[in-house]
C-alpha positions as a printed NumPy array, in Angstrom:
array([[ 92.892, 126.985, 310.304],
       [ 91.74 , 127.428, 306.651],
       [ 94.287, 126.67 , 303.975],
       [ 95.577, 129.916, 302.317],
       [ 94.692, 128.594, 298.824],
       [ 91.131, 127.533, 299.595],
       [ 89.237, 128.299, 296.336],
       [ 86.476, 130.866, 296.061],
       [ 83.138, 129.048, 296.671],
       [ 81.456, 131.257, 294.052],
       [ 83.735, 129.8  , 291.38 ],
       [ 82.438, 126.301, 292.117],
       [ 78.909, 126.776, 290.85 ],
       [ 78.033, 123.84 , 288.532],
       [ 77.851, 124.604, 284.808],
       [ 75.689, 121.549, 284.071],
       [ 73.68 , 119.018, 286.051],
       [ 75.352, 116.297, 288.073],
       [ 78.035, 118.569, 289.559],
       [ 80.07 , 119.381, 286.424],
       [ 82.24 , 122.455, 287.024],
       [ 83.706, 125.137, 284.79 ],
       [ 86.701, 123.803, 282.817],
       [ 88.512, 127.126, 283.464],
       [ 88.873, 126.23 , 287.14 ],
       [ 91.947, 124.313, 286.026],
       [ 93.5  , 127.641, 285.063],
       [ 92.401, 129.675, 288.068],
       [ 93.321, 127.566, 291.038],
       [ 94.625, 124.29 , 292.346],
       [ 91.575, 122.072, 292.723],
       [ 93.443, 119.656, 294.914],
       [ 94.603, 122.294, 297.406],
       [ 92.563, 120.86 , 300.259],
       [ 93.768, 117.306, 299.657],
       [ 97.376, 118.458, 299.37 ],
       [ 97.115, 120.411, 302.615],
       [ 95.71 , 117.368, 304.418],
       [ 98.529, 115.253, 303.009],
       [101.119, 117.775, 304.15 ],
       [ 99.759, 117.738, 307.67 ],
       [ 99.802, 113.938, 307.721],
       [103.483, 113.858, 306.647],
       [104.684, 116.462, 309.095],
       [107.02 , 114.926, 311.643],
       [107.138, 111.468, 310.01 ],
       [110.385, 109.482, 309.747],
       [111.882, 109.176, 306.217],
       [110.545, 106.077, 304.359],
       [112.826, 102.994, 304.041],
       [113.815, 103.784, 300.428],
       [115.439, 106.982, 301.683],
       [117.645, 105.096, 304.153],
       [119.281, 102.483, 301.888],
       [120.987, 102.66 , 298.443],
       [118.696, 102.073, 295.465],
       [118.806,  99.297, 292.852],
       [121.369,  99.315, 290.005],
       [120.332, 101.036, 286.798],
       [119.865,  99.174, 283.527],
       [120.555,  99.485, 279.789],
       [116.863,  99.698, 278.97 ],
       [114.382, 101.053, 281.491],
       [111.398,  99.13 , 282.766],
       [108.193, 100.323, 284.481],
       [107.994, 100.291, 288.273],
       [107.137,  96.858, 289.747],
       [104.153,  98.645, 291.308],
       [102.762,  99.227, 287.809],
       [102.789,  95.616, 286.611],
       [ 99.045,  95.761, 285.961],
       [ 99.588,  98.313, 283.189],
       [ 99.916,  95.755, 280.428],
       [ 98.148,  94.806, 277.228],
       [ 95.345,  92.289, 277.412],
       [ 95.887,  89.62 , 274.766],
       [ 92.994,  87.969, 272.953],
       [ 94.473,  85.192, 270.819],
       [ 92.745,  82.818, 268.437],
       [ 93.312,  79.328, 269.941],
       [ 92.606,  77.698, 266.59 ],
       [ 95.19 ,  79.741, 264.67 ],
       [ 98.536,  80.326, 266.414],
       [ 99.851,  83.822, 265.724],
       [ 96.374,  85.193, 265.054],
       [ 94.901,  87.631, 267.562],
       [ 94.938,  91.055, 269.133],
       [ 96.248,  92.86 , 272.185],
       [ 94.594,  95.917, 273.717],
       [ 96.16 ,  99.156, 274.918],
       [ 95.186,  99.681, 278.616],
       [ 93.793, 103.179, 278.024],
       [ 92.139, 103.164, 281.476],
       [ 95.598, 103.052, 283.117],
       [ 97.305, 105.708, 280.958],
       [ 97.319, 109.504, 280.854],
       [ 98.309, 112.177, 278.343],
       [ 98.099, 111.469, 274.604],
       [101.137, 109.317, 273.71 ],
       [101.037, 105.521, 273.983],
       [104.258, 103.868, 275.223],
       [105.727, 101.591, 272.551],
       [105.355,  98.477, 274.676],
       [101.635,  99.179, 275.147],
       [100.677,  99.983, 271.536],
       [ 97.83 ,  97.707, 270.456],
       [ 98.549,  94.867, 268.022],
       [ 96.625,  92.883, 265.455],
       [ 98.362,  89.874, 263.966],
       [ 97.165,  87.508, 261.271],
       [100.054,  85.027, 261.265],
       [102.481,  85.956, 263.996],
       [105.31 ,  88.468, 264.275],
       [108.035,  87.928, 261.652],
       [111.677,  88.076, 262.694],
       [113.078,  90.187, 259.858],
       [116.76 ,  90.794, 259.184],
       [116.834,  94.547, 258.396],
       [119.941,  94.086, 256.233],
       [118.009,  91.765, 253.913],
       [114.667,  93.553, 253.946],
       [113.796,  95.799, 250.961],
       [110.847,  97.907, 249.869],
       [109.912,  97.538, 246.18 ],
       [107.949, 100.219, 244.313],
       [106.818,  98.969, 240.9  ],
       [103.851,  98.733, 238.528],
       [102.679, 101.954, 236.891],
       [105.879, 103.903, 237.509],
       [108.609, 105.111, 235.15 ],
       [111.45 , 103.824, 237.31 ],
       [110.809, 100.752, 239.477],
       [112.858, 101.163, 242.647],
       [113.972,  99.065, 245.586],
       [115.003, 100.558, 248.922],
       [116.939,  98.974, 251.746],
       [116.515, 100.319, 255.262],
       [119.87 , 102.104, 255.032],
       [118.744, 103.697, 251.745],
       [115.631, 105.104, 253.417],
       [117.614, 106.415, 256.359],
       [119.594, 108.647, 253.96 ],
       [116.441, 110.6  , 253.061],
       [115.329, 113.623, 255.1  ],
       [113.041, 112.243, 257.81 ],
       [109.893, 113.868, 259.159],
       [107.949, 113.175, 262.366],
       [104.239, 113.25 , 263.024],
       [102.061, 112.512, 266.045],
       [ 98.925, 110.603, 265.048],
       [ 96.666, 107.788, 266.186],
       [ 96.332, 104.343, 264.637],
       [ 92.946, 102.654, 265.198],
       [ 91.7  ,  99.237, 264.123],
       [ 88.525,  99.422, 262.032],
       [ 87.053,  96.836, 264.408],
       [ 87.801,  98.829, 267.557],
       [ 84.857,  99.174, 269.998],
       [ 82.809,  96.671, 267.99 ],
       [ 81.306,  95.238, 271.192],
       [ 79.159,  98.381, 271.069],
       [ 77.05 ,  96.625, 268.432],
       [ 76.057,  93.947, 270.99 ],
       [ 72.5  ,  94.   , 272.287],
       [ 73.757,  94.326, 275.877],
       [ 76.614,  96.577, 277.023],
       [ 79.887,  94.801, 277.696],
       [ 81.315,  95.134, 281.223],
       [ 85.076,  95.495, 280.946],
       [ 87.728,  98.168, 281.539],
       [ 87.611, 100.847, 278.863],
       [ 91.   ,  99.876, 277.411],
       [ 89.759,  96.343, 276.759],
       [ 86.769,  97.727, 274.886],
       [ 88.2  , 100.732, 273.004],
       [ 91.921,  99.935, 273.239],
       [ 92.52 ,  98.871, 269.639],
       [ 93.685, 102.45 , 269.232],
       [ 97.008, 104.009, 270.19 ],
       [ 98.869, 107.245, 269.482],
       [102.571, 107.68 , 268.727],
       [105.11 , 109.979, 267.177],
       [106.028, 108.283, 263.896],
       [109.209, 109.213, 262.014],
       [110.058, 108.259, 258.458],
       [110.151, 109.29 , 254.813],
       [107.083, 110.882, 253.159],
       [105.736, 108.328, 250.696],
       [105.21 , 111.158, 248.184],
       [108.993, 111.617, 248.05 ],
       [109.572, 107.979, 247.081],
       [106.71 , 107.956, 244.555],
       [108.083, 111.117, 242.951],
       [111.466, 109.457, 242.6  ],
       [109.859, 106.367, 241.058],
       [107.89 , 108.539, 238.61 ],
       [104.289, 107.587, 239.327],
       [102.33 , 107.468, 236.05 ],
       [ 99.095, 109.532, 235.741],
       [ 96.913, 106.45 , 235.22 ],
       [ 97.95 , 105.001, 238.6  ],
       [ 94.972, 105.383, 240.966],
       [ 95.838, 102.788, 243.626],
       [ 98.852, 101.361, 245.431],
       [ 98.692,  97.684, 246.402],
       [100.642,  97.427, 249.665],
       [102.003,  94.104, 250.884],
       [103.576,  93.132, 254.192],
       [106.423,  90.664, 254.747],
       [104.635,  88.583, 257.385],
       [103.637,  84.952, 256.826],
       [100.101,  86.102, 255.954],
       [101.506,  88.405, 253.223],
       [ 98.707,  90.832, 254.064],
       [ 97.881,  93.003, 251.073],
       [ 95.456,  95.875, 250.679],
       [ 94.769,  98.793, 248.346],
       [ 95.542, 102.443, 249.127],
       [ 94.218, 105.364, 247.055],
       [ 97.029, 107.312, 245.417],
       [ 95.557, 110.634, 246.639],
       [ 96.145, 109.653, 250.262],
       [ 99.623, 108.303, 249.495],
       [100.615, 111.631, 247.963],
       [ 98.976, 113.657, 250.729],
       [100.329, 112.653, 254.136],
       [101.431, 108.993, 254.042],
       [104.663, 108.147, 255.81 ],
       [107.042, 105.208, 255.356],
       [107.796, 104.932, 259.069],
       [111.05 , 103.685, 260.575],
       [110.797, 105.056, 264.129],
       [108.071, 105.1  , 266.786],
       [108.302, 107.463, 269.758],
       [111.978, 108.027, 269.043],
       [113.164, 104.427, 268.806],
       [113.175, 102.022, 265.881],
       [109.875, 100.275, 265.277],
       [109.37 ,  97.203, 267.389],
       [108.82 ,  93.874, 265.583],
       [105.178,  93.8  , 266.714],
       [104.594,  97.159, 265.097],
       [106.156,  96.537, 261.729],
       [109.945,  96.479, 262.093],
       [111.792,  97.564, 260.097],
       [109.312,  99.475, 257.835],
       [105.59 , 100.167, 258.02 ],
       [103.285, 102.605, 256.332],
       [101.363, 105.233, 258.3  ],
       [ 98.181, 106.777, 256.87 ],
       [ 97.049, 109.359, 259.454],
       [ 93.377, 109.064, 260.376],
       [ 92.636, 105.964, 258.281],
       [ 91.751, 102.499, 259.58 ],
       [ 94.746, 100.554, 260.847],
       [ 94.628,  97.657, 258.377],
       [ 95.821, 100.096, 255.709],
       [ 98.874, 101.011, 257.812],
       [100.648,  97.893, 256.527],
       [103.362,  96.53 , 258.817],
       [106.644,  94.951, 257.641],
       [106.056,  96.774, 254.353],
       [107.852,  95.094, 251.429],
       [105.994,  96.084, 248.263],
       [103.941,  98.916, 246.754],
       [102.5  ,  98.209, 243.333],
       [101.006, 101.168, 241.449],
       [ 97.818, 100.075, 239.633],
       [ 94.675, 101.346, 237.935],
       [ 92.319,  99.247, 240.067],
       [ 92.259,  98.058, 243.694],
       [ 93.403,  94.505, 244.374],
       [ 89.996,  93.501, 245.846],
       [ 91.958,  91.463, 248.368],
       [ 90.447,  89.589, 251.316],
       [ 90.744,  92.57 , 253.644],
       [ 88.679,  94.784, 251.355],
       [ 86.015,  92.258, 250.317],
       [ 85.45 ,  89.478, 252.88 ],
       [ 86.561,  91.844, 255.669],
       [ 86.159,  95.592, 256.278],
       [ 83.014,  95.481, 254.14 ],
       [ 79.551,  95.225, 255.699],
       [ 75.924,  95.354, 254.525],
       [ 73.778,  98.374, 255.431],
       [ 70.003,  98.59 , 256.027],
       [ 69.69 ,  99.881, 252.455],
       [ 71.082,  96.606, 251.125],
       [ 74.214,  98.351, 249.854],
       [ 77.509,  97.303, 251.418],
       [ 79.994,  99.761, 252.903],
       [ 83.386,  99.246, 251.26 ],
       [ 86.593, 101.309, 251.348],
       [ 85.393, 103.077, 254.504],
       [ 88.856, 104.385, 255.217],
       [ 88.393, 107.344, 257.584],
       [ 87.926, 106.82 , 261.323],
       [ 85.201, 109.224, 262.449],
       [ 85.28 , 111.411, 265.567],
       [ 85.112, 109.537, 268.837],
       [ 85.544, 110.102, 272.57 ],
       [ 85.094, 108.348, 275.912],
       [ 85.88 , 108.996, 279.551],
       [ 88.85 , 106.996, 280.825],
       [ 88.833, 108.318, 284.416],
       [ 86.562, 107.357, 286.041],
       [ 85.431, 104.342, 284.048],
       [ 84.332, 100.742, 284.725],
       [ 86.843,  99.045, 287.024],
       [ 87.471, 102.281, 288.969],
       [ 85.602, 103.063, 292.188],
       [ 84.99 , 106.558, 293.519],
       [ 85.985, 106.984, 297.158],
       [ 82.869, 108.834, 298.172],
       [ 81.282, 112.201, 297.433],
       [ 83.616, 115.072, 296.632],
       [ 85.823, 116.569, 293.97 ],
       [ 87.115, 114.495, 291.027],
       [ 88.697, 115.119, 287.653],
       [ 86.937, 113.65 , 284.647],
       [ 89.513, 112.788, 281.988],
       [ 89.273, 111.098, 278.629],
       [ 90.419, 110.808, 275.029],
       [ 88.994, 112.099, 271.762],
       [ 90.183, 111.887, 268.169],
       [ 89.009, 112.246, 264.568],
       [ 90.369, 110.922, 261.311],
       [ 89.112, 114.044, 259.566],
       [ 91.298, 116.526, 261.426],
       [ 91.491, 118.237, 264.798],
       [ 89.106, 117.84 , 267.71 ],
       [ 87.305, 121.15 , 268.065],
       [ 85.322, 120.48 , 271.25 ],
       [ 84.494, 117.757, 273.758],
       [ 81.4  , 118.018, 275.943],
       [ 80.661, 116.01 , 279.092],
       [ 77.287, 115.17 , 280.583],
       [ 76.601, 113.935, 284.122],
       [ 72.847, 113.513, 283.675],
       [ 72.695, 111.029, 280.819],
       [ 72.819, 113.633, 278.048],
       [ 70.184, 116.133, 279.24 ],
       [ 72.791, 118.864, 279.831],
       [ 76.394, 119.216, 278.702],
       [ 79.5  , 121.112, 279.858],
       [ 82.507, 121.866, 277.668],
       [ 85.735, 120.15 , 278.746],
       [ 89.23 , 121.654, 278.65 ],
       [ 91.418, 120.304, 275.834],
       [ 95.044, 119.639, 276.65 ],
       [ 97.509, 121.226, 274.243],
       [ 98.729, 120.44 , 271.693],
       [ 95.523, 119.68 , 269.807],
       [ 96.749, 118.101, 266.56 ],
       [ 94.972, 116.682, 263.501],
       [ 94.393, 112.903, 263.436],
       [ 95.845, 112.696, 266.945],
       [ 94.665, 111.707, 270.417],
       [ 93.39 , 114.752, 272.318],
       [ 93.17 , 114.573, 276.098],
       [ 90.187, 116.333, 277.692],
       [ 89.527, 117.124, 281.348],
       [ 86.748, 118.621, 283.437],
       [ 86.394, 119.183, 287.217],
       [ 83.435, 117.398, 288.784],
       [ 81.945, 117.432, 292.256],
       [ 80.057, 114.201, 292.82 ],
       [ 77.211, 114.368, 295.348],
       [ 77.124, 110.632, 295.955],
       [ 73.909, 110.166, 293.978],
       [ 73.634, 107.703, 291.054],
       [ 74.024, 109.317, 287.622],
       [ 75.228, 108.648, 284.082],
       [ 78.441, 110.118, 282.589],
       [ 78.89 , 110.66 , 278.856],
       [ 81.251, 112.501, 276.517],
       [ 80.816, 113.55 , 272.896],
       [ 83.391, 114.876, 270.46 ],
       [ 83.005, 117.478, 267.734],
       [ 85.747, 117.758, 265.105],
       [ 86.825, 120.717, 263.008],
       [ 84.581, 119.632, 260.114],
       [ 81.54 , 120.032, 262.399],
       [ 80.962, 116.27 , 262.678],
       [ 79.335, 115.393, 266.027],
       [ 79.864, 111.978, 267.625],
       [ 76.45 , 110.258, 267.427],
       [ 74.325, 108.689, 270.136],
       [ 74.266, 104.881, 269.922],
       [ 70.617, 104.735, 268.794],
       [ 71.388, 107.083, 265.901],
       [ 74.382, 105.021, 264.769],
       [ 72.428, 101.741, 264.95 ],
       [ 69.538, 103.254, 262.979],
       [ 71.94 , 104.411, 260.293],
       [ 74.13 , 101.326, 260.062],
       [ 71.766,  98.519, 261.121],
       [ 72.461,  95.532, 263.38 ],
       [ 74.987,  93.77 , 261.152],
       [ 77.776,  96.198, 261.948],
       [ 81.251,  95.157, 263.002],
       [ 83.537,  98.026, 261.959],
       [ 83.774, 101.778, 262.627],
       [ 81.734, 101.904, 265.847],
       [ 82.061, 105.449, 267.226],
       [ 78.861, 106.061, 269.206],
       [ 78.729, 108.037, 272.468],
       [ 79.683, 105.855, 275.447],
       [ 77.856, 106.044, 278.81 ],
       [ 79.076, 105.046, 282.289],
       [ 76.562, 104.61 , 285.14 ],
       [ 77.908, 105.735, 288.53 ],
       [ 76.237, 103.871, 291.411],
       [ 75.754, 105.259, 294.936],
       [ 78.626, 103.053, 296.178],
       [ 81.03 , 104.687, 293.657],
       [ 81.239, 101.724, 291.258],
       [ 80.909, 102.269, 287.503],
       [ 79.319, 100.195, 284.782],
       [ 78.8  , 100.465, 281.034],
       [ 75.191, 101.26 , 280.096],
       [ 73.273, 102.134, 276.961],
       [ 71.66 , 105.419, 277.941]])
């Protein structure tokens, strides 16, 4: 007996090669109707499962993920020669939606995570200001707070893309030095206005209260535009790993500028030319001129489902899902290819689509069982188009380390396995 919600076969005509289907099918019908009907039939007449026959576990003061989801954790890559130095990756291949849980936000540490007493911690604003000021956490909490959803991405994210051979690892352990949260705090412009920023001030030298005393220079224009002195992340106070009790958020700009454990902002005429803007985050180009102060993270996208580490269960219907973002504003469009870039189909963007924020895209796909190559490319509201890898390498040369945002390709083999390829 046919299921009453069996979709119209005419609506399933591919819109691009490789079995890509119209994104509007998500709006017109339930693509999983057949699977759901089969599942219903299988359940009919079954006995209730054991967890419906005995009382459940006690509840707790602070919730934890299901024990069945213990693999959804950050992968830590620590420097064995320098305790406290290293990174941890957000497992983007195991997540959905656009918001990163606090416990899975990526981290980059230079000298460990400081244990800061919030009652003793203060933020100093000094230098080229009329009224040097010092704020305790309780002082900042008396100001009107604002919230903003935006991504934070390490300038070195995805840098394995510069390698001569593609790296074979789950997508989160390749592109997962990026996360997206709702940040809440005080607009930095409010505090600078109160301090009386002098006209000759062009830079703010920001310093963190960790044992590395990381310092870096921020242009005043950005600070007055949309910078936030953040106190909360996804509704709860910042965690120590993410800058407790105060960090700065600069939407769309490389993460090293989003200084954690913020303790000092010095207004100055010139940048500090600190280590992280000279020896790091600066790289030579084919022209012989070095890129420096490359603040903005350009548009980027990749498919998270399916991706390397997943295995398709045979020919049939699947949902392609992934993430896109741009430091220059909103994502305007994401296109998906299932023939290595010869033809493209536009994906559906999940609302809300916000500036400098993760945007989830999805597209229905009917896989025939034949080998093919999946790609995605993002276009932002400025018209910037995510480049092919060969284009990016030609432009930036082979000495790159930062700001890798080329199109990513997954090869799907006949057995349903996926691998990272340059195609």
